Every structure is written in C-alpha cells, then in structure tokens.
PDB file of C-alpha atoms (C1' of nucleotides) in Angstrom:
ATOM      1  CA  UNK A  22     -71.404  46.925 -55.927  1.00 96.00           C
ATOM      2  CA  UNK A  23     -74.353  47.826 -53.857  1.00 97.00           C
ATOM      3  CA  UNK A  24     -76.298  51.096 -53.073  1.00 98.00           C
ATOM      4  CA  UNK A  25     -74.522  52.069 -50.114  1.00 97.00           C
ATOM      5  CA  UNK A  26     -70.890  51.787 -51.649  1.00 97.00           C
ATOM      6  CA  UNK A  27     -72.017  53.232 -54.842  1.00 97.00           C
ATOM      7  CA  UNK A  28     -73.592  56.026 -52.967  1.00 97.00           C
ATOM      8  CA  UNK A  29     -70.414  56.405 -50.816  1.00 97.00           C
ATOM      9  CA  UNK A  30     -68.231  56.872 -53.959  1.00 96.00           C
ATOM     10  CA  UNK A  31     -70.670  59.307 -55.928  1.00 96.00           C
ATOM     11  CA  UNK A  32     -71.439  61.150 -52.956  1.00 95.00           C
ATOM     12  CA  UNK A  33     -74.947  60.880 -53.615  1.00 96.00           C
ATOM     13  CA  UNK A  34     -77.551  59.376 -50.945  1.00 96.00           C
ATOM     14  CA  UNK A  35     -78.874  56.167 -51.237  1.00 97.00           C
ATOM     15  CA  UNK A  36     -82.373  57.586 -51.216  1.00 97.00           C
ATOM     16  CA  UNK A  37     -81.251  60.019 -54.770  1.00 97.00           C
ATOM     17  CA  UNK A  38     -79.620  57.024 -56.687  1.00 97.00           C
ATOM     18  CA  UNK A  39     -83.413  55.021 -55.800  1.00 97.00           C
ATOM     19  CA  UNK A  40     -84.893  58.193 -56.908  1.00 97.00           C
ATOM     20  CA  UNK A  41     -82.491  58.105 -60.699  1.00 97.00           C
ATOM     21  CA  UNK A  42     -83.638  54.083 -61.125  1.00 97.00           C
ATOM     22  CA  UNK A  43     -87.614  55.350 -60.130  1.00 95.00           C
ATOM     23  CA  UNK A  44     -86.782  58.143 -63.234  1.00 95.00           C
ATOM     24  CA  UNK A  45     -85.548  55.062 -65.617  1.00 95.00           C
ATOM     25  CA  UNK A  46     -81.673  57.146 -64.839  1.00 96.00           C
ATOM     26  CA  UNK A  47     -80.051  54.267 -63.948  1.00 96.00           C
ATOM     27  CA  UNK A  48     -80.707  50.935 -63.708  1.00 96.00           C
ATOM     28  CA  UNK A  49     -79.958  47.636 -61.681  1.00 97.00           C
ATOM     29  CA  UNK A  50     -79.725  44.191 -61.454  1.00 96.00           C
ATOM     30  CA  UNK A  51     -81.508  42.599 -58.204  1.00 96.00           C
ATOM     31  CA  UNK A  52     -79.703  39.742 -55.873  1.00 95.00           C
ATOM     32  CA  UNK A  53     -82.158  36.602 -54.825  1.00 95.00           C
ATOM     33  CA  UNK A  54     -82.921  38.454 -52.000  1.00 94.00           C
ATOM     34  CA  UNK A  55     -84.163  41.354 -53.874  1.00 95.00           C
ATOM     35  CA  UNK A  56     -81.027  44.214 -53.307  1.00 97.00           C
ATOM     36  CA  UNK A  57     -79.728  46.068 -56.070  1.00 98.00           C
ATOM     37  CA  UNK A  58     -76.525  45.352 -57.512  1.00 97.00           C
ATOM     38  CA  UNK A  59     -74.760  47.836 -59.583  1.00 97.00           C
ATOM     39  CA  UNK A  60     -71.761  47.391 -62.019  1.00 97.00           C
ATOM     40  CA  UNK A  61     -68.867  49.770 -61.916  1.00 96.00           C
ATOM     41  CA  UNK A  62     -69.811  51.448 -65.111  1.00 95.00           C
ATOM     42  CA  UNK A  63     -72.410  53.007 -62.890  1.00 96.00           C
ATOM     43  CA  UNK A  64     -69.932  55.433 -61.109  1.00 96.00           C
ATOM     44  CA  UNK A  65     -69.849  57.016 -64.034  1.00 94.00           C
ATOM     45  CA  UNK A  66     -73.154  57.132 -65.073  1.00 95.00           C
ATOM     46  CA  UNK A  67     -73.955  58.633 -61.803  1.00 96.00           C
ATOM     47  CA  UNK A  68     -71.779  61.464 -62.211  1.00 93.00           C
ATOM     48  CA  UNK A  69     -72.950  62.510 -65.684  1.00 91.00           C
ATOM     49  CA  UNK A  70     -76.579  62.356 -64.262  1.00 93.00           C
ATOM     50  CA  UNK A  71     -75.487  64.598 -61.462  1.00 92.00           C
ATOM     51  CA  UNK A  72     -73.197  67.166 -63.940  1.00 88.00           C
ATOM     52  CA  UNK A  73     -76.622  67.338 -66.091  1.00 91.00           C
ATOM     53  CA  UNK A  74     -78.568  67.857 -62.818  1.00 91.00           C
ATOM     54  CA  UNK A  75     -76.006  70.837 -61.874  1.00 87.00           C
ATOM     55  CA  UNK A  76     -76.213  72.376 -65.494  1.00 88.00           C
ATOM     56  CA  UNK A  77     -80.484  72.756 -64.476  1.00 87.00           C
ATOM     57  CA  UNK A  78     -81.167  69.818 -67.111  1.00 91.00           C
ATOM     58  CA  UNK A  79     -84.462  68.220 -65.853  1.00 92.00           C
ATOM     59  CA  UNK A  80     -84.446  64.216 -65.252  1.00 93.00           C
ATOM     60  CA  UNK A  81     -87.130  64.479 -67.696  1.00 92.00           C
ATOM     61  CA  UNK A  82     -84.565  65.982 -70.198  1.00 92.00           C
ATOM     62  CA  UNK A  83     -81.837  64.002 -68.485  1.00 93.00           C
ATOM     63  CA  UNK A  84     -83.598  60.588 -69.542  1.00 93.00           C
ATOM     64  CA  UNK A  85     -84.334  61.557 -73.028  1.00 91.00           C
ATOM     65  CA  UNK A  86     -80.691  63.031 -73.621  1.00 91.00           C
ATOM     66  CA  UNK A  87     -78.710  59.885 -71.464  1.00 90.00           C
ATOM     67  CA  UNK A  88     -78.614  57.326 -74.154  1.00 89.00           C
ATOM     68  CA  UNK A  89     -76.870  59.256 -76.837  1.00 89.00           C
ATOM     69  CA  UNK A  90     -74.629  61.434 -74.398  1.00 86.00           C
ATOM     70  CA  UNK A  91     -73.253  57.956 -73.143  1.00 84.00           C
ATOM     71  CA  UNK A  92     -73.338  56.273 -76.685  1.00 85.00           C
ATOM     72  CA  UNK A  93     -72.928  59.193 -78.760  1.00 84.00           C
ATOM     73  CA  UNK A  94     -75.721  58.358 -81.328  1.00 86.00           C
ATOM     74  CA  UNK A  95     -78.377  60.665 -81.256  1.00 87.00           C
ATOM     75  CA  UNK A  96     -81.888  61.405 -83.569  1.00 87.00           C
ATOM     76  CA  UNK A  97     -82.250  64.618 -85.048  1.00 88.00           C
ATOM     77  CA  UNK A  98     -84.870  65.586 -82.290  1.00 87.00           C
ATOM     78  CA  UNK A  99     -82.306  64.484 -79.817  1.00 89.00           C
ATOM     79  CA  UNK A 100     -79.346  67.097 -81.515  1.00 90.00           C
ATOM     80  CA  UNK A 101     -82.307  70.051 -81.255  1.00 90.00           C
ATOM     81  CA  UNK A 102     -82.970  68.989 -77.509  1.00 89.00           C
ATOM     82  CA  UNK A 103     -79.063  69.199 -77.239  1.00 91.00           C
ATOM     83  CA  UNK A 104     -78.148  72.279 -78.881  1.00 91.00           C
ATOM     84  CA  UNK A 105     -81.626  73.851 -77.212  1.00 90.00           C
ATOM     85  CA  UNK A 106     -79.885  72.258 -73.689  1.00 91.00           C
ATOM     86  CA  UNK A 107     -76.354  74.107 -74.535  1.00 92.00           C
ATOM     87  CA  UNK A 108     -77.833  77.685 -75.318  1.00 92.00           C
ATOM     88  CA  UNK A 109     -79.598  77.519 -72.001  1.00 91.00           C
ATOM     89  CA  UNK A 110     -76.432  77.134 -70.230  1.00 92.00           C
ATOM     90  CA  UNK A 111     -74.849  79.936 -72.193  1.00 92.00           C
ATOM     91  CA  UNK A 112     -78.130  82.286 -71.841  1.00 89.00           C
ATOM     92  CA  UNK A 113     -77.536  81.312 -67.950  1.00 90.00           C
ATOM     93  CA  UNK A 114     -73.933  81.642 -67.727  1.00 91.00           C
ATOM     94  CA  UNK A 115     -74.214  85.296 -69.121  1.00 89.00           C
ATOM     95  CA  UNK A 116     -76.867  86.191 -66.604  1.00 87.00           C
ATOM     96  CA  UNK A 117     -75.147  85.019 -63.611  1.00 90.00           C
ATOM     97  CA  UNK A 118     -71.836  86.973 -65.042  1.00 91.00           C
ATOM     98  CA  UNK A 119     -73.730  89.861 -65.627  1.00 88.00           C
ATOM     99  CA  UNK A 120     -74.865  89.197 -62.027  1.00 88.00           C
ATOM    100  CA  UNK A 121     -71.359  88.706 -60.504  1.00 91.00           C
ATOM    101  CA  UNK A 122     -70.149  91.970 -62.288  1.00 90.00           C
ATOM    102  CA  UNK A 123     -73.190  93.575 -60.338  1.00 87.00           C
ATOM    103  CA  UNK A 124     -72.223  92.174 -57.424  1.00 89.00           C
ATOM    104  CA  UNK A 125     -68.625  92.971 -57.672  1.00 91.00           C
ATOM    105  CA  UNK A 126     -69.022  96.185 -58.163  1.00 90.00           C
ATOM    106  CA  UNK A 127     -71.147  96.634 -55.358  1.00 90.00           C
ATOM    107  CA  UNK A 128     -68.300  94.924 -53.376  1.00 91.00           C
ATOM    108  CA  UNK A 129     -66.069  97.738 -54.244  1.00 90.00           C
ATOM    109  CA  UNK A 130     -68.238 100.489 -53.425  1.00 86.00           C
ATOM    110  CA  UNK A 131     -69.227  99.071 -49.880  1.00 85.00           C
ATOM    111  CA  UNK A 132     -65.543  98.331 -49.175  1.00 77.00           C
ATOM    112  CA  UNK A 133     -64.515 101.914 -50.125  1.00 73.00           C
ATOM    113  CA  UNK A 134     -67.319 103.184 -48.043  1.00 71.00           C
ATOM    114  CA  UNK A 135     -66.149 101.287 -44.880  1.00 67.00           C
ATOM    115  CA  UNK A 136     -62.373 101.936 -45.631  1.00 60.00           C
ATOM    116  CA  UNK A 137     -63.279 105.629 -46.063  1.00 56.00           C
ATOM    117  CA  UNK A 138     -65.578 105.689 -42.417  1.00 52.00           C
ATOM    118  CA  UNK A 139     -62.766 103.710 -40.526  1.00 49.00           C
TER     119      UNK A 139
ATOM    120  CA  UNK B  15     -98.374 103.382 -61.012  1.00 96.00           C
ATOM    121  CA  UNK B  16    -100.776 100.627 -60.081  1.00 97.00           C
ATOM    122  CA  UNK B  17     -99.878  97.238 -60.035  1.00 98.00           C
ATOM    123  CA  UNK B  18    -100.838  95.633 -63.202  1.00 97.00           C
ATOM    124  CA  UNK B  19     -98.819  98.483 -64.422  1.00 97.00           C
ATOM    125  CA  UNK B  20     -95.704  97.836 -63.026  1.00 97.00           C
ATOM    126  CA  UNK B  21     -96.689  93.961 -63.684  1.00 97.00           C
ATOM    127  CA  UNK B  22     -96.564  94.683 -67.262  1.00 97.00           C
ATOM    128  CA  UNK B  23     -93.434  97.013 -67.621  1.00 96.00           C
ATOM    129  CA  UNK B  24     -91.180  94.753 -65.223  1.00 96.00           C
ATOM    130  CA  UNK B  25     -92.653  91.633 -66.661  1.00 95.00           C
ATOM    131  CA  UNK B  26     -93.232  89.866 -63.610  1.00 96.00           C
ATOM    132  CA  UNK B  27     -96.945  88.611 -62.471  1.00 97.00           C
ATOM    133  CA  UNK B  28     -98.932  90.909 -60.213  1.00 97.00           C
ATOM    134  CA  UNK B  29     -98.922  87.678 -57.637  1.00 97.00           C
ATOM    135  CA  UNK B  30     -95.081  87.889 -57.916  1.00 97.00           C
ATOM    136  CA  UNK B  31     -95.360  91.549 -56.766  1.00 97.00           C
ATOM    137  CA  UNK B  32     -97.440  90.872 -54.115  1.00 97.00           C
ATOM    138  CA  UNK B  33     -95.192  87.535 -52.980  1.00 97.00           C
ATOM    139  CA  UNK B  34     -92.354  90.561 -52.808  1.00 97.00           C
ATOM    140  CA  UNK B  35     -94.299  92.598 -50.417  1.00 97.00           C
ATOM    141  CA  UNK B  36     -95.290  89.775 -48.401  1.00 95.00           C
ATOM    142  CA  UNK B  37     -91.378  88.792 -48.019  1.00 95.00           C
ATOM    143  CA  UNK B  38     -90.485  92.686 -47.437  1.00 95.00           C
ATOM    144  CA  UNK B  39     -88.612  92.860 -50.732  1.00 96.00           C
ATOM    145  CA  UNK B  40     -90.628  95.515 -52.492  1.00 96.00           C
ATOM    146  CA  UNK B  41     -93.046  98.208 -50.383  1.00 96.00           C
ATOM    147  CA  UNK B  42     -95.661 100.067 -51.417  1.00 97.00           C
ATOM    148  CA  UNK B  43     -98.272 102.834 -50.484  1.00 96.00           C
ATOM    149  CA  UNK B  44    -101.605 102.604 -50.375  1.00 97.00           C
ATOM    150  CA  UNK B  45    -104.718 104.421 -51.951  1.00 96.00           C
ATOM    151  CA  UNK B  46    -107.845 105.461 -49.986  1.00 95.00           C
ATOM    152  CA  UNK B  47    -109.118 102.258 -51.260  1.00 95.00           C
ATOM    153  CA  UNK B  48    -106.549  99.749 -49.926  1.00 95.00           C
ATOM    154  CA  UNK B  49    -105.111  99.774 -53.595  1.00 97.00           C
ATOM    155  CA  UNK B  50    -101.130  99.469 -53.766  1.00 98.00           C
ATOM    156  CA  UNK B  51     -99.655 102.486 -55.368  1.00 97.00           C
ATOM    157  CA  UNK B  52     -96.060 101.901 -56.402  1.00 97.00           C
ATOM    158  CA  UNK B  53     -93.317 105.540 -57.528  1.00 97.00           C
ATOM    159  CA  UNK B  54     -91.299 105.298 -60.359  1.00 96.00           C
ATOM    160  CA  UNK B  55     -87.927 103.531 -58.563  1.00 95.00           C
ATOM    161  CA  UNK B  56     -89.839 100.152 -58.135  1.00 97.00           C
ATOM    162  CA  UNK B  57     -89.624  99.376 -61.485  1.00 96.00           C
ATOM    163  CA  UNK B  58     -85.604  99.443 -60.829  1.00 94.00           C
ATOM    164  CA  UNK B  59     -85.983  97.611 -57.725  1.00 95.00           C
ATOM    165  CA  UNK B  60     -88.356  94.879 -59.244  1.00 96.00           C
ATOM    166  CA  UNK B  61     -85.790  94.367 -61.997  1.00 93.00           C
ATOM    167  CA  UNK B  62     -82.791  93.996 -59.537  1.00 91.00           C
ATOM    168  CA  UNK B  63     -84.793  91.562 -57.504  1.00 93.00           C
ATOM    169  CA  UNK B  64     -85.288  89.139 -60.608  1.00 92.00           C
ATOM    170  CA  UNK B  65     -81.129  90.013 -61.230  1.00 89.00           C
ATOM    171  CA  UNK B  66     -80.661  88.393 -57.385  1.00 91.00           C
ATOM    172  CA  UNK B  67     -83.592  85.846 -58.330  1.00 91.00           C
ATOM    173  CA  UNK B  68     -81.729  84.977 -61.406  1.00 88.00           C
ATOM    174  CA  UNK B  69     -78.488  84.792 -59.627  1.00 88.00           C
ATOM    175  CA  UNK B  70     -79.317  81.869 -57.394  1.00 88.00           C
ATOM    176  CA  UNK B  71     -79.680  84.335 -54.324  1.00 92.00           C
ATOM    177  CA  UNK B  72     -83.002  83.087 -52.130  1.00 92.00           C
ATOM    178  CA  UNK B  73     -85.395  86.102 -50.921  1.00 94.00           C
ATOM    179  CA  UNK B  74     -83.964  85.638 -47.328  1.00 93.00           C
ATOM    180  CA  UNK B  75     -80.917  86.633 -48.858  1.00 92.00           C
ATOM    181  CA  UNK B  76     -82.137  89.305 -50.936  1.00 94.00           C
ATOM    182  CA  UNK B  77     -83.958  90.556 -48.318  1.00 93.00           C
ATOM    183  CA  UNK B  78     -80.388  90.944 -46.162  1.00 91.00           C
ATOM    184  CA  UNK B  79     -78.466  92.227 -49.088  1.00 92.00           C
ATOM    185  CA  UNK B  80     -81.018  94.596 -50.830  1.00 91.00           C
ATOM    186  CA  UNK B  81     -80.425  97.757 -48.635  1.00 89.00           C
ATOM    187  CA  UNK B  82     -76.770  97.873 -49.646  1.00 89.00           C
ATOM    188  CA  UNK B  83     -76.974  97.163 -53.119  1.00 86.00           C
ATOM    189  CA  UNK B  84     -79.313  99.909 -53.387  1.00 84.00           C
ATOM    190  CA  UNK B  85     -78.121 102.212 -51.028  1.00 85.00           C
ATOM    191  CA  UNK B  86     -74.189 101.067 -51.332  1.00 84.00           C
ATOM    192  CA  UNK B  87     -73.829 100.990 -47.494  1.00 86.00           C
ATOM    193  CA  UNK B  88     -72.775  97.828 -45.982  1.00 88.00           C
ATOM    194  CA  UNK B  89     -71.987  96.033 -42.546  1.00 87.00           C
ATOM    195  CA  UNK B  90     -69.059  93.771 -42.453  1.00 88.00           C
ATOM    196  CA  UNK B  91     -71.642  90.914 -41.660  1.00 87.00           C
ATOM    197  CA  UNK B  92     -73.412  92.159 -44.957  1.00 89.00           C
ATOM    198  CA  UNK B  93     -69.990  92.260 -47.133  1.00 90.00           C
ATOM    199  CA  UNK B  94     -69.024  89.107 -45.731  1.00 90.00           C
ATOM    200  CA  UNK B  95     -72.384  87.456 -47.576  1.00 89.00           C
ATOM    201  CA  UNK B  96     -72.160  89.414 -50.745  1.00 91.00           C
ATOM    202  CA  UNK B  97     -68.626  87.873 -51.173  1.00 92.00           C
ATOM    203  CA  UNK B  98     -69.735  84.484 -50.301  1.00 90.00           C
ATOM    204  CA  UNK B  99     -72.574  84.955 -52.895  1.00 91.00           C
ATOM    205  CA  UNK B 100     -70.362  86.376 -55.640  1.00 92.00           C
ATOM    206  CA  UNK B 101     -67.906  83.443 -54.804  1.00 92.00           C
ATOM    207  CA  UNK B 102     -70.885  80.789 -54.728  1.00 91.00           C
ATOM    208  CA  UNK B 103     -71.910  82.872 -58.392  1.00 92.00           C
ATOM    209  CA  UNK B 104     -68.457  82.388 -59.626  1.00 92.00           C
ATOM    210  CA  UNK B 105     -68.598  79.156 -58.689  1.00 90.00           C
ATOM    211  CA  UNK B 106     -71.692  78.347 -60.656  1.00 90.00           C
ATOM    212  CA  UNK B 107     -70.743  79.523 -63.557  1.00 91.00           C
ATOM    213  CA  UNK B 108     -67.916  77.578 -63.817  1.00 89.00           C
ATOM    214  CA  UNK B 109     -69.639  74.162 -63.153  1.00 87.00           C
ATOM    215  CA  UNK B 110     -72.258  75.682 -65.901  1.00 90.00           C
ATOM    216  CA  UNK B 111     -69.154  76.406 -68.374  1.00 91.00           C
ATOM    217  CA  UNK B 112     -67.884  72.835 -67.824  1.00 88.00           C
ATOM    218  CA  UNK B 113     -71.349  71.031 -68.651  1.00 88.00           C
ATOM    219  CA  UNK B 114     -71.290  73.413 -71.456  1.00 90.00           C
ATOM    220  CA  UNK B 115     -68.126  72.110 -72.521  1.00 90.00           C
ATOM    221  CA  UNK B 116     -68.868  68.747 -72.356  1.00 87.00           C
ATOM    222  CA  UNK B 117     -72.226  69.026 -74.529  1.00 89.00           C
ATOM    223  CA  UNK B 118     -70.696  70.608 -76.915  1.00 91.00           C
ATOM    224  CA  UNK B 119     -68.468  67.631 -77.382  1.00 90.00           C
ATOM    225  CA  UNK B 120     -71.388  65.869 -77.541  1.00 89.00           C
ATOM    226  CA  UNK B 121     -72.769  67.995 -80.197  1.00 91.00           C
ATOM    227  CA  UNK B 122     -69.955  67.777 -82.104  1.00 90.00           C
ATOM    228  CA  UNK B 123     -69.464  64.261 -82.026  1.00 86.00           C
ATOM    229  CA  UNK B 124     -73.484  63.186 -82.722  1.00 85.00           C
ATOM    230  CA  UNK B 125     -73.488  65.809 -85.518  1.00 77.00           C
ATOM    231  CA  UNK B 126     -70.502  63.399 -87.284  1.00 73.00           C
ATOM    232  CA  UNK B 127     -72.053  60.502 -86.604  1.00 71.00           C
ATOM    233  CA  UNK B 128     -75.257  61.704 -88.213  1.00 67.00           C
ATOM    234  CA  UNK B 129     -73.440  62.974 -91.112  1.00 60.00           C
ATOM    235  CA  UNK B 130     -71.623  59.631 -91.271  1.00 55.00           C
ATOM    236  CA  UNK B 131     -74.976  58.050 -91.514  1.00 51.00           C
ATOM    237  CA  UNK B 132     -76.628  59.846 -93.812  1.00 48.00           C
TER     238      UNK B 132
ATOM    239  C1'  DC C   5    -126.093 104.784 -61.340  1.00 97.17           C
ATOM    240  C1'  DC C   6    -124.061 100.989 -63.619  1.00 97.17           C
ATOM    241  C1'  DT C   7    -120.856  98.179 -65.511  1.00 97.17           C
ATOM    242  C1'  DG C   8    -116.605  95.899 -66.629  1.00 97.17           C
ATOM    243  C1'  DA C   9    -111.887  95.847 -65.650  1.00 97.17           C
ATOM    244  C1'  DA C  10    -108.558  95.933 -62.224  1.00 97.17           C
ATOM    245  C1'  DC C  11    -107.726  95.269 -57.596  1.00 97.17           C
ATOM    246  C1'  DC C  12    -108.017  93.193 -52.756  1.00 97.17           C
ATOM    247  C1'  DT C  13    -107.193  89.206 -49.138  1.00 97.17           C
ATOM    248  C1'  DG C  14    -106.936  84.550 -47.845  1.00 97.17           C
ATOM    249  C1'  DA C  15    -105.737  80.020 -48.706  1.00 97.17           C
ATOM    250  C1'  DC C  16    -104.839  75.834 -51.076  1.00 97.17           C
ATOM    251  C1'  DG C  17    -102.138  73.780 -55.308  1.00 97.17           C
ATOM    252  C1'  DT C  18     -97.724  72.977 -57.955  1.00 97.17           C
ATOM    253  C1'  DC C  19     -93.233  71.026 -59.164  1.00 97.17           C
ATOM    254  C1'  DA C  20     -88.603  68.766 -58.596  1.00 97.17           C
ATOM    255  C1'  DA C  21     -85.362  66.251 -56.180  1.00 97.17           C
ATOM    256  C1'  DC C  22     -85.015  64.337 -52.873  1.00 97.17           C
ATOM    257  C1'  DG C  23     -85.489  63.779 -46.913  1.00 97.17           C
ATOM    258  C1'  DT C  24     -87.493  61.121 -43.480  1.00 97.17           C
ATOM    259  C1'  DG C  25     -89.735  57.880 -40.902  1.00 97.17           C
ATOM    260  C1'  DA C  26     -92.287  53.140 -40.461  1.00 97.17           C
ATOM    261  C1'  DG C  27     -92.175  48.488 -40.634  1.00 97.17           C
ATOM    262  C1'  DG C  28     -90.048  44.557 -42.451  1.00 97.17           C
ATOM    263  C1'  DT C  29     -86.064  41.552 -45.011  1.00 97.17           C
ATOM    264  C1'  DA C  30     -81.122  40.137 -46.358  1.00 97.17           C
ATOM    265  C1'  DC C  31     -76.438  39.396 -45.437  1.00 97.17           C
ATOM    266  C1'  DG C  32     -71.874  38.542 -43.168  1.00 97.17           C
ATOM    267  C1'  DA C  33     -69.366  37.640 -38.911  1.00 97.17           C
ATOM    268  C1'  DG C  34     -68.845  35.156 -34.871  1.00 97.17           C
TER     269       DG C  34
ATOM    270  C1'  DC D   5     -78.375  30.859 -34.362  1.00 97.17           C
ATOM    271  C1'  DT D   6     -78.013  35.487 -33.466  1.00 97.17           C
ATOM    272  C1'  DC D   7     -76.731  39.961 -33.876  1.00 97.17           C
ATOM    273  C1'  DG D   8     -75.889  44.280 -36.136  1.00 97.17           C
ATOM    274  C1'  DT D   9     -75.820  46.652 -40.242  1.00 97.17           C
ATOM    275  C1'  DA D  10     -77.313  47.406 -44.730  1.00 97.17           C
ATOM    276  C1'  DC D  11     -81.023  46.973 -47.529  1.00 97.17           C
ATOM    277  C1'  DC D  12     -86.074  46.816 -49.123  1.00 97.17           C
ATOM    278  C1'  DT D  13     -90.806  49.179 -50.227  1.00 97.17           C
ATOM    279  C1'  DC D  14     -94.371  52.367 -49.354  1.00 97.17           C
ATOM    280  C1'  DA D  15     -95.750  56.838 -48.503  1.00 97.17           C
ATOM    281  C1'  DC D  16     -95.970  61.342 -46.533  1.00 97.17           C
ATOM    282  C1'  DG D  17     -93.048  65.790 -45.678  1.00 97.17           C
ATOM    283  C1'  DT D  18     -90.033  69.696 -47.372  1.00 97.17           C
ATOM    284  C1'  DT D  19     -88.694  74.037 -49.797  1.00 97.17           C
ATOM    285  C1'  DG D  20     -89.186  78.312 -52.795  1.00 97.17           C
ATOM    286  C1'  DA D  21     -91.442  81.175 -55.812  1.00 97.17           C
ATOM    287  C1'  DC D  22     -94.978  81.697 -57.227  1.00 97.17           C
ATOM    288  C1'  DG D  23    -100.138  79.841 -59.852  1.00 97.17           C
ATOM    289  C1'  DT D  24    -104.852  79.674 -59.209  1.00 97.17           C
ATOM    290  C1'  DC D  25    -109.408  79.904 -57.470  1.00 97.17           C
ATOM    291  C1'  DA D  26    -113.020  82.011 -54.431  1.00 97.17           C
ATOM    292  C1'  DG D  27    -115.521  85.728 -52.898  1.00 97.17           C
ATOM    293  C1'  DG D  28    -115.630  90.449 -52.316  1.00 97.17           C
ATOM    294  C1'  DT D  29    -114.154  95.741 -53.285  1.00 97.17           C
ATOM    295  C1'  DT D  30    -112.524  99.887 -56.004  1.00 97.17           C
ATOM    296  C1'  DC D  31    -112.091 102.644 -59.915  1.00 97.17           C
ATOM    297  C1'  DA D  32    -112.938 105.064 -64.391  1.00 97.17           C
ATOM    298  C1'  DG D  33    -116.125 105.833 -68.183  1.00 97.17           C
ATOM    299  C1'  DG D  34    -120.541 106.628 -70.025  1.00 97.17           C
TER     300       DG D  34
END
DNA sequence: CCTGAACCTGACGTCAACGTGAGGTACGAG
DNA sequence: CTCGTACCTCACGTTGACGTCAGGTTCAGG
C-alpha cells in the first residue's frame, strides 16, 4: 500500500504519516524508485498512534510506549510510564467533567433567563 | 492586590496575567504609577479562566463566553456555543475514557507478563 | 536619599504536530 | 513516448499560551 491510500483509509494526511516515520512511529519499506510502501498491519498502527495522540500522549511518549502497547511486553520503566500515562487521562477526564458540569449548569441558568424574558 | 499577589494565590505566572489583559480576559485598574491593581473577584475570574483553559476552550472563545458565565445572561448566539462546547467537552472525555480503557488493558496484560517472567 | 524587590512595556523565543509551497522524480494508462 | 497523477525531499510557516530577556520605572523600608 502506498502513502496516499494508507492516508485515505486512516484519514490522516500524507504529510502527518511522513511526520510519524520522521518520529521513528512508523516505519516503511522503499520501492526502487524510492516511494514508501506500507503493509496492511500499518492501518492499525496508525490508528493506535492517532488514539495515543487524542489521549495528549506526546510522540515522544508515543515512541517509547509503541513497542510494548503493540507487543504487550513492557520493562518496568515502561509499566511506570504507562500507569503515569493512565492517571493523566483520569486527572484530565475529571477536570473536563468538572468543567462540563460548570458548563451545564450555566446552560440551565441562561436558558431559564431567556425562557423567563420571552 | 498587586499582581505578583494574585500570581501567587491563583497560581498562574504574572506573564499569564498580563497575556489575559492583553486578550481582554481579565481587566484591571491602574495605580498613579502605571501599576495594575486587581479587587478581590479576579482571583475567581483567574481561576474560571484556567477551568475554560483546562477545558479545551481557546481565549477567543473564552473571551465570547466569559460575560455569561459570570454574569448568567446569554444571547442565543452565545448559548448556541456554550452547547457546542459542552458537547465538544463531552465528547472529549469520552475519546479520553476509551484510551483510558484501552491502557489499562495494557497495564493489565504487561503486569502478567512481567509476573510470568519473573 | 537609597536600595532592593516588584513592576512596567516591548519584542523575540518556544514547542508540537503538522500545513504549505518549491522544485524535481516515479508510475500506470493509452 | 507522453501525459497526468502520485510521490519524493527540503525547508520555512502556523497556532496558542505563554517564557524569557532587555532596559527602564515604582514602591516600601530604613
């Protein structure tokens, strides 16, 4: 598979999947003439890289954690980096629900305020 | 309250205050001086800025929604965007609870196959 | 009056994950 | 052989929320 129909099917752009192989995120064999050539495997791979991306995992932290989140073999330094990874999601998800209670509260009051000046 | 004051007690850098002031999030008075002199209620307001911040929300935004939040009176314009921001929020947190999910798994499954090892 | 800490205004630097040309090469169809 | 499209490698631009440095001013205490 090449760039452009791997791209199409991750819904990535070609320019972000160069960007993951510059970052050691993904890799590639090359045709003679030099174009990358990707196995179907790499659908995948793409998708986990962009679900890590989403959770606000750097490609820094991506690369180090990649090998044993696909292979599921990890050092002990790679289980801290994990386990750090996880209670920064859960610190983050109870902000932003702390923050959508805010907000949906404020949503009431505004709509009773309009209902009551109709 | 000066500004290293309210720097220290919101826990935000005195350049963040000023950044605030310069995008018309936060205002101040001034002393004979040229000094910024903030009342009591900015610490509140500071504090619910980082909330926004930490929501995801961008200043522009913040900058739209602010006056309702605080004040509780809305436009329909303005309640349209603070439902598309809750819903984005919502949305968020969902994609954060699945990646949390999924490391856990991986977590879980490393953790046996280090105890496996060992 | 003097001094050190806190403050002021520019204005350039940072970082991540790409976007966006520029200028050239490879590939498949006809 | 030629055309059009997809691909290649630099390499600079973008965005947001500040950090940081320079050069000068204000304030409170002694």
């Amino acid at each position: 598979m090449r760039i452009g129909q791997l791209a199409r099917r991750s819904g990535v752009s070609v320019r972000a999947l160069r960007y993951y192989e510059e970052q050691r995120l993904l890799e590639s064999t090359r045709t003679p003439g030099g174009q990358r050539d990707y196995p179907d495997e790499a659908l995948e791979r793409v998708q986990l890289i962009q679900d890590l991306f989403a959770a606000g995992l750097s490609s820094r932290t991506v690369v180090e954690l990649l090998p044993c989140v696909s292979t599921g073999v990890a050092t002990l330094a790679m289980l801290d980096q994990l386990i750090i990874e996880r209670d920064r999601i859960a610190a983050r998800i109870q902000d932003l629900t702390r923050a959508k209670t805010k907000l949906g509260r404020v949503i009431e009051n505004v709509t009773a305020a309009n209902v009551a000046q109709d």
